[in-house]
Amino acid sequence: MKKRHFLQKISLGLGVLPVLGFTPSAGKTSSPKNLLPAALKKGDLVGLISPSAATADLMQFTFAKEAMEGLGLKVIEGKHLKNRRGHLAGTDEERAADLNEMFANKAVKAIICIRGGSGAARILPLIDYKTVKNNPKPLLGYSDITALHNALFAQTGLITFHGPNGSGTWGKFNVNQFKRLFFENNGKLVYENEVEETEDLVVKKNRIRTIFSGKATGELVGGNLTVLTSLAGSPYLPSFKGKILFLEDIGEEPYRIDRMMSTLMLMGVFQEIKGFVFGQCTDCDPSGGYGNLTLDQIFDDYLLPHKIPAFRGAMIGHVPKQFLLPHGAKVILDADQGILTTDQSIFKTV
């Protein structure tokens, strides 16, 4: 058998292996109906898990626990939270078990990921999606947690939350967002960049650049560009048809951003989405060589031909102050103002 055909057969076979009695349905043409979690209230119990990389500094566990308690919540730690296997926070089975147990535990009202890093994609086939469907609850995190956001939405329709990790920054901006989203939840949420005071004649921080003007409405999906594109060809990406795509990244040179945007282009993503927003690309400066495309050129190349409302510069990504976005919820994108507004109820009524 020729090597190419052998590898094709192997890759196809791996995509349909049944795990925990669940067989992923590859090649989805549509996303499941929205599955709404319940809102939180002060005093609720939340589960702290580590589905990605290990945490070397033991104080990070303390910081995460104290942050949740400072928000008025009680904390239960995953059984394998502090485990380590290489760069991972335990074996795949251990990390998946903590996630599954938190969804199964009726007393736990939300799940907080302590950090990102790498490794969440390894546990996607081990998630008990049936239990998730029967026990919908908020899951919070970003960066490598992008793998969980997209898999849970693709397989169950669950709305999750792209925002600070448990051991991340919990300054005034992020705390106010958390409380407004989970505790108040009294109507539409508007995500508009904060304008900070400056002595400069021109405001330069948190500025929006409109790539293509207009408004669009659709379900919000996306996350970290590197993690998202690593799921290409798997059943753990939702359909992009009619969606609003948001992206961010860190530590990637422009040529790598271009390569990953080309992957999305070859997947047909830009032909399917209704709107696009890029947040921050932290530490994405080019190194030496013969020259580089700028990020502006890259986004223009891939987006302008499709004439979809698009902007960049939103407070999304590896930055201290970041939006806490409902992944999978219907939103309105205004590319001229650089604003996202929720257009549906995010939480189920009890």
mmCIF file with all atom_site columns, C-alpha atoms in Angstrom, residues 112-224:
data_model
loop_
_atom_site.group_PDB
_atom_site.id
_atom_site.type_symbol
_atom_site.label_atom_id
_atom_site.label_alt_id
_atom_site.label_comp_id
_atom_site.label_asym_id
_atom_site.label_entity_id
_atom_site.label_seq_id
_atom_site.pdbx_PDB_ins_code
_atom_site.Cartn_x
_atom_site.Cartn_y
_atom_site.Cartn_z
_atom_site.occupancy
_atom_site.B_iso_or_equiv
_atom_site.pdbx_formal_charge
_atom_site.auth_seq_id
_atom_site.auth_comp_id
_atom_site.auth_asym_id
_atom_site.auth_atom_id
_atom_site.pdbx_PDB_model_num
ATOM 1   C CA . ILE A 1 112 ? -13.043 27.391 35.901 1.00 0.00 ? 112 ILE A CA 1
ATOM 2   C CA . CYS A 1 113 ? -9.867  26.464 34.007 1.00 0.00 ? 113 CYS A CA 1
ATOM 3   C CA . ILE A 1 114 ? -6.813  27.475 36.005 1.00 0.00 ? 114 ILE A CA 1
ATOM 4   C CA . ARG A 1 115 ? -4.629  28.099 32.933 1.00 0.00 ? 115 ARG A CA 1
ATOM 5   C CA . GLY A 1 116 ? -4.083  27.380 29.270 1.00 0.00 ? 116 GLY A CA 1
ATOM 6   C CA . GLY A 1 117 ? -0.766  26.405 27.706 1.00 0.00 ? 117 GLY A CA 1
ATOM 7   C CA . SER A 1 118 ? -1.065  23.246 25.644 1.00 0.00 ? 118 SER A CA 1
ATOM 8   C CA . GLY A 1 119 ? -2.767  19.874 25.754 1.00 0.00 ? 119 GLY A CA 1
ATOM 9   C CA . ALA A 1 120 ? -6.528  20.471 25.891 1.00 0.00 ? 120 ALA A CA 1
ATOM 10  C CA . ALA A 1 121 ? -7.014  19.068 22.383 1.00 0.00 ? 121 ALA A CA 1
ATOM 11  C CA . ARG A 1 122 ? -5.650  15.703 23.561 1.00 0.00 ? 122 ARG A CA 1
ATOM 12  C CA . ILE A 1 123 ? -8.650  15.154 25.845 1.00 0.00 ? 123 ILE A CA 1
ATOM 13  C CA . LEU A 1 124 ? -11.419 16.042 23.382 1.00 0.00 ? 124 LEU A CA 1
ATOM 14  C CA . PRO A 1 125 ? -12.200 12.389 22.466 1.00 0.00 ? 125 PRO A CA 1
ATOM 15  C CA . LEU A 1 126 ? -12.370 11.546 26.188 1.00 0.00 ? 126 LEU A CA 1
ATOM 16  C CA . ILE A 1 127 ? -15.042 14.086 27.109 1.00 0.00 ? 127 ILE A CA 1
ATOM 17  C CA . ASP A 1 128 ? -18.419 12.618 28.088 1.00 0.00 ? 128 ASP A CA 1
ATOM 18  C CA . TYR A 1 129 ? -20.564 14.829 25.858 1.00 0.00 ? 129 TYR A CA 1
ATOM 19  C CA . LYS A 1 130 ? -23.769 13.114 26.946 1.00 0.00 ? 130 LYS A CA 1
ATOM 20  C CA . THR A 1 131 ? -23.128 14.171 30.542 1.00 0.00 ? 131 THR A CA 1
ATOM 21  C CA . VAL A 1 132 ? -22.363 17.700 29.336 1.00 0.00 ? 132 VAL A CA 1
ATOM 22  C CA . LYS A 1 133 ? -25.725 17.835 27.534 1.00 0.00 ? 133 LYS A CA 1
ATOM 23  C CA . ASN A 1 134 ? -27.548 16.646 30.626 1.00 0.00 ? 134 ASN A CA 1
ATOM 24  C CA . ASN A 1 135 ? -25.742 19.057 32.955 1.00 0.00 ? 135 ASN A CA 1
ATOM 25  C CA . PRO A 1 136 ? -25.071 22.318 31.092 1.00 0.00 ? 136 PRO A CA 1
ATOM 26  C CA . LYS A 1 137 ? -23.055 24.805 33.124 1.00 0.00 ? 137 LYS A CA 1
ATOM 27  C CA . PRO A 1 138 ? -20.639 27.676 32.429 1.00 0.00 ? 138 PRO A CA 1
ATOM 28  C CA . LEU A 1 139 ? -17.020 26.886 31.583 1.00 0.00 ? 139 LEU A CA 1
ATOM 29  C CA . LEU A 1 140 ? -14.509 29.746 31.721 1.00 0.00 ? 140 LEU A CA 1
ATOM 30  C CA . GLY A 1 141 ? -11.022 30.080 30.248 1.00 0.00 ? 141 GLY A CA 1
ATOM 31  C CA . TYR A 1 142 ? -9.082  31.176 27.168 1.00 0.00 ? 142 TYR A CA 1
ATOM 32  C CA . SER A 1 143 ? -5.968  30.488 25.090 1.00 0.00 ? 143 SER A CA 1
ATOM 33  C CA . ASP A 1 144 ? -5.577  26.669 24.915 1.00 0.00 ? 144 ASP A CA 1
ATOM 34  C CA . ILE A 1 145 ? -9.098  26.391 26.379 1.00 0.00 ? 145 ILE A CA 1
ATOM 35  C CA . THR A 1 146 ? -10.204 27.357 22.857 1.00 0.00 ? 146 THR A CA 1
ATOM 36  C CA . ALA A 1 147 ? -10.158 23.608 22.144 1.00 0.00 ? 147 ALA A CA 1
ATOM 37  C CA . LEU A 1 148 ? -12.804 23.001 24.831 1.00 0.00 ? 148 LEU A CA 1
ATOM 38  C CA . HIS A 1 149 ? -14.990 25.942 23.808 1.00 0.00 ? 149 HIS A CA 1
ATOM 39  C CA . ASN A 1 150 ? -15.205 24.741 20.225 1.00 0.00 ? 150 ASN A CA 1
ATOM 40  C CA . ALA A 1 151 ? -15.557 21.034 20.971 1.00 0.00 ? 151 ALA A CA 1
ATOM 41  C CA . LEU A 1 152 ? -18.325 21.564 23.522 1.00 0.00 ? 152 LEU A CA 1
ATOM 42  C CA . PHE A 1 153 ? -20.199 23.867 21.149 1.00 0.00 ? 153 PHE A CA 1
ATOM 43  C CA . ALA A 1 154 ? -19.704 21.609 18.124 1.00 0.00 ? 154 ALA A CA 1
ATOM 44  C CA . GLN A 1 155 ? -20.859 18.473 19.932 1.00 0.00 ? 155 GLN A CA 1
ATOM 45  C CA . THR A 1 156 ? -23.513 19.819 22.327 1.00 0.00 ? 156 THR A CA 1
ATOM 46  C CA . GLY A 1 157 ? -24.320 23.447 21.454 1.00 0.00 ? 157 GLY A CA 1
ATOM 47  C CA . LEU A 1 158 ? -23.234 24.570 24.946 1.00 0.00 ? 158 LEU A CA 1
ATOM 48  C CA . ILE A 1 159 ? -22.529 28.277 25.378 1.00 0.00 ? 159 ILE A CA 1
ATOM 49  C CA . THR A 1 160 ? -19.220 28.644 27.245 1.00 0.00 ? 160 THR A CA 1
ATOM 50  C CA . PHE A 1 161 ? -17.206 31.710 28.223 1.00 0.00 ? 161 PHE A CA 1
ATOM 51  C CA . HIS A 1 162 ? -13.961 32.949 26.690 1.00 0.00 ? 162 HIS A CA 1
ATOM 52  C CA . GLY A 1 163 ? -12.238 35.048 29.324 1.00 0.00 ? 163 GLY A CA 1
ATOM 53  C CA . PRO A 1 164 ? -9.701  35.137 32.163 1.00 0.00 ? 164 PRO A CA 1
ATOM 54  C CA . ASN A 1 165 ? -8.359  31.865 33.507 1.00 0.00 ? 165 ASN A CA 1
ATOM 55  C CA . GLY A 1 166 ? -8.533  31.197 37.223 1.00 0.00 ? 166 GLY A CA 1
ATOM 56  C CA . SER A 1 167 ? -4.900  32.140 37.862 1.00 0.00 ? 167 SER A CA 1
ATOM 57  C CA . GLY A 1 168 ? -5.041  35.085 35.456 1.00 0.00 ? 168 GLY A CA 1
ATOM 58  C CA . THR A 1 169 ? -5.498  38.800 36.030 1.00 0.00 ? 169 THR A CA 1
ATOM 59  C CA . TRP A 1 170 ? -8.512  39.765 38.141 1.00 0.00 ? 170 TRP A CA 1
ATOM 60  C CA . GLY A 1 171 ? -8.307  43.546 38.193 1.00 0.00 ? 171 GLY A CA 1
ATOM 61  C CA . LYS A 1 172 ? -11.283 45.888 38.359 1.00 0.00 ? 172 LYS A CA 1
ATOM 62  C CA . PHE A 1 173 ? -12.142 45.610 34.655 1.00 0.00 ? 173 PHE A CA 1
ATOM 63  C CA . ASN A 1 174 ? -12.282 41.799 34.618 1.00 0.00 ? 174 ASN A CA 1
ATOM 64  C CA . VAL A 1 175 ? -14.040 41.560 37.990 1.00 0.00 ? 175 VAL A CA 1
ATOM 65  C CA . ASN A 1 176 ? -16.756 43.989 36.893 1.00 0.00 ? 176 ASN A CA 1
ATOM 66  C CA . GLN A 1 177 ? -17.298 42.016 33.695 1.00 0.00 ? 177 GLN A CA 1
ATOM 67  C CA . PHE A 1 178 ? -17.603 38.744 35.608 1.00 0.00 ? 178 PHE A CA 1
ATOM 68  C CA . LYS A 1 179 ? -20.152 40.176 38.029 1.00 0.00 ? 179 LYS A CA 1
ATOM 69  C CA . ARG A 1 180 ? -22.145 41.902 35.305 1.00 0.00 ? 180 ARG A CA 1
ATOM 70  C CA . LEU A 1 181 ? -22.272 38.743 33.196 1.00 0.00 ? 181 LEU A CA 1
ATOM 71  C CA . PHE A 1 182 ? -22.871 36.041 35.785 1.00 0.00 ? 182 PHE A CA 1
ATOM 72  C CA . PHE A 1 183 ? -24.532 37.786 38.724 1.00 0.00 ? 183 PHE A CA 1
ATOM 73  C CA . GLU A 1 184 ? -26.514 40.631 37.164 1.00 0.00 ? 184 GLU A CA 1
ATOM 74  C CA . ASN A 1 185 ? -27.314 39.447 33.635 1.00 0.00 ? 185 ASN A CA 1
ATOM 75  C CA . ASN A 1 186 ? -29.988 42.085 33.214 1.00 0.00 ? 186 ASN A CA 1
ATOM 76  C CA . GLY A 1 187 ? -30.137 42.474 29.467 1.00 0.00 ? 187 GLY A CA 1
ATOM 77  C CA . LYS A 1 188 ? -27.894 42.915 26.470 1.00 0.00 ? 188 LYS A CA 1
ATOM 78  C CA . LEU A 1 189 ? -24.155 42.928 26.983 1.00 0.00 ? 189 LEU A CA 1
ATOM 79  C CA . VAL A 1 190 ? -22.102 45.454 25.032 1.00 0.00 ? 190 VAL A CA 1
ATOM 80  C CA . TYR A 1 191 ? -18.419 44.775 24.404 1.00 0.00 ? 191 TYR A CA 1
ATOM 81  C CA . GLU A 1 192 ? -16.688 48.045 23.577 1.00 0.00 ? 192 GLU A CA 1
ATOM 82  C CA . ASN A 1 193 ? -13.012 48.826 24.133 1.00 0.00 ? 193 ASN A CA 1
ATOM 83  C CA . GLU A 1 194 ? -12.174 50.807 27.251 1.00 0.00 ? 194 GLU A CA 1
ATOM 84  C CA . VAL A 1 195 ? -10.678 54.215 26.495 1.00 0.00 ? 195 VAL A CA 1
ATOM 85  C CA . GLU A 1 196 ? -7.945  54.942 29.013 1.00 0.00 ? 196 GLU A CA 1
ATOM 86  C CA . GLU A 1 197 ? -6.925  58.427 30.056 1.00 0.00 ? 197 GLU A CA 1
ATOM 87  C CA . THR A 1 198 ? -3.772  59.721 28.389 1.00 0.00 ? 198 THR A CA 1
ATOM 88  C CA . GLU A 1 199 ? -1.755  62.942 28.246 1.00 0.00 ? 199 GLU A CA 1
ATOM 89  C CA . ASP A 1 200 ? -1.149  62.319 24.553 1.00 0.00 ? 200 ASP A CA 1
ATOM 90  C CA . LEU A 1 201 ? -3.151  64.390 22.081 1.00 0.00 ? 201 LEU A CA 1
ATOM 91  C CA . VAL A 1 202 ? -4.144  61.144 20.378 1.00 0.00 ? 202 VAL A CA 1
ATOM 92  C CA . VAL A 1 203 ? -5.559  58.055 22.065 1.00 0.00 ? 203 VAL A CA 1
ATOM 93  C CA . LYS A 1 204 ? -3.368  55.178 20.875 1.00 0.00 ? 204 LYS A CA 1
ATOM 94  C CA . LYS A 1 205 ? -4.225  52.270 23.153 1.00 0.00 ? 205 LYS A CA 1
ATOM 95  C CA . ASN A 1 206 ? -7.185  49.961 22.495 1.00 0.00 ? 206 ASN A CA 1
ATOM 96  C CA . ARG A 1 207 ? -7.898  51.565 19.135 1.00 0.00 ? 207 ARG A CA 1
ATOM 97  C CA . ILE A 1 208 ? -10.086 49.822 16.579 1.00 0.00 ? 208 ILE A CA 1
ATOM 98  C CA . ARG A 1 209 ? -9.240  49.479 12.887 1.00 0.00 ? 209 ARG A CA 1
ATOM 99  C CA . THR A 1 210 ? -12.173 48.761 10.631 1.00 0.00 ? 210 THR A CA 1
ATOM 100 C CA . ILE A 1 211 ? -11.156 46.259 7.953  1.00 0.00 ? 211 ILE A CA 1
ATOM 101 C CA . PHE A 1 212 ? -14.507 46.302 6.153  1.00 0.00 ? 212 PHE A CA 1
ATOM 102 C CA . SER A 1 213 ? -17.453 48.388 7.335  1.00 0.00 ? 213 SER A CA 1
ATOM 103 C CA . GLY A 1 214 ? -20.943 47.191 8.153  1.00 0.00 ? 214 GLY A CA 1
ATOM 104 C CA . LYS A 1 215 ? -22.944 45.176 10.665 1.00 0.00 ? 215 LYS A CA 1
ATOM 105 C CA . ALA A 1 216 ? -23.541 41.450 10.927 1.00 0.00 ? 216 ALA A CA 1
ATOM 106 C CA . THR A 1 217 ? -25.416 39.078 13.217 1.00 0.00 ? 217 THR A CA 1
ATOM 107 C CA . GLY A 1 218 ? -24.487 35.502 14.012 1.00 0.00 ? 218 GLY A CA 1
ATOM 108 C CA . GLU A 1 219 ? -23.296 33.075 16.666 1.00 0.00 ? 219 GLU A CA 1
ATOM 109 C CA . LEU A 1 220 ? -19.889 33.990 18.080 1.00 0.00 ? 220 LEU A CA 1
ATOM 110 C CA . VAL A 1 221 ? -17.222 31.297 17.736 1.00 0.00 ? 221 VAL A CA 1
ATOM 111 C CA . GLY A 1 222 ? -13.434 31.213 17.731 1.00 0.00 ? 222 GLY A CA 1
ATOM 112 C CA . GLY A 1 223 ? -10.648 31.891 20.217 1.00 0.00 ? 223 GLY A CA 1
ATOM 113 C CA . ASN A 1 224 ? -6.922  31.377 19.875 1.00 0.00 ? 224 ASN A CA 1
#
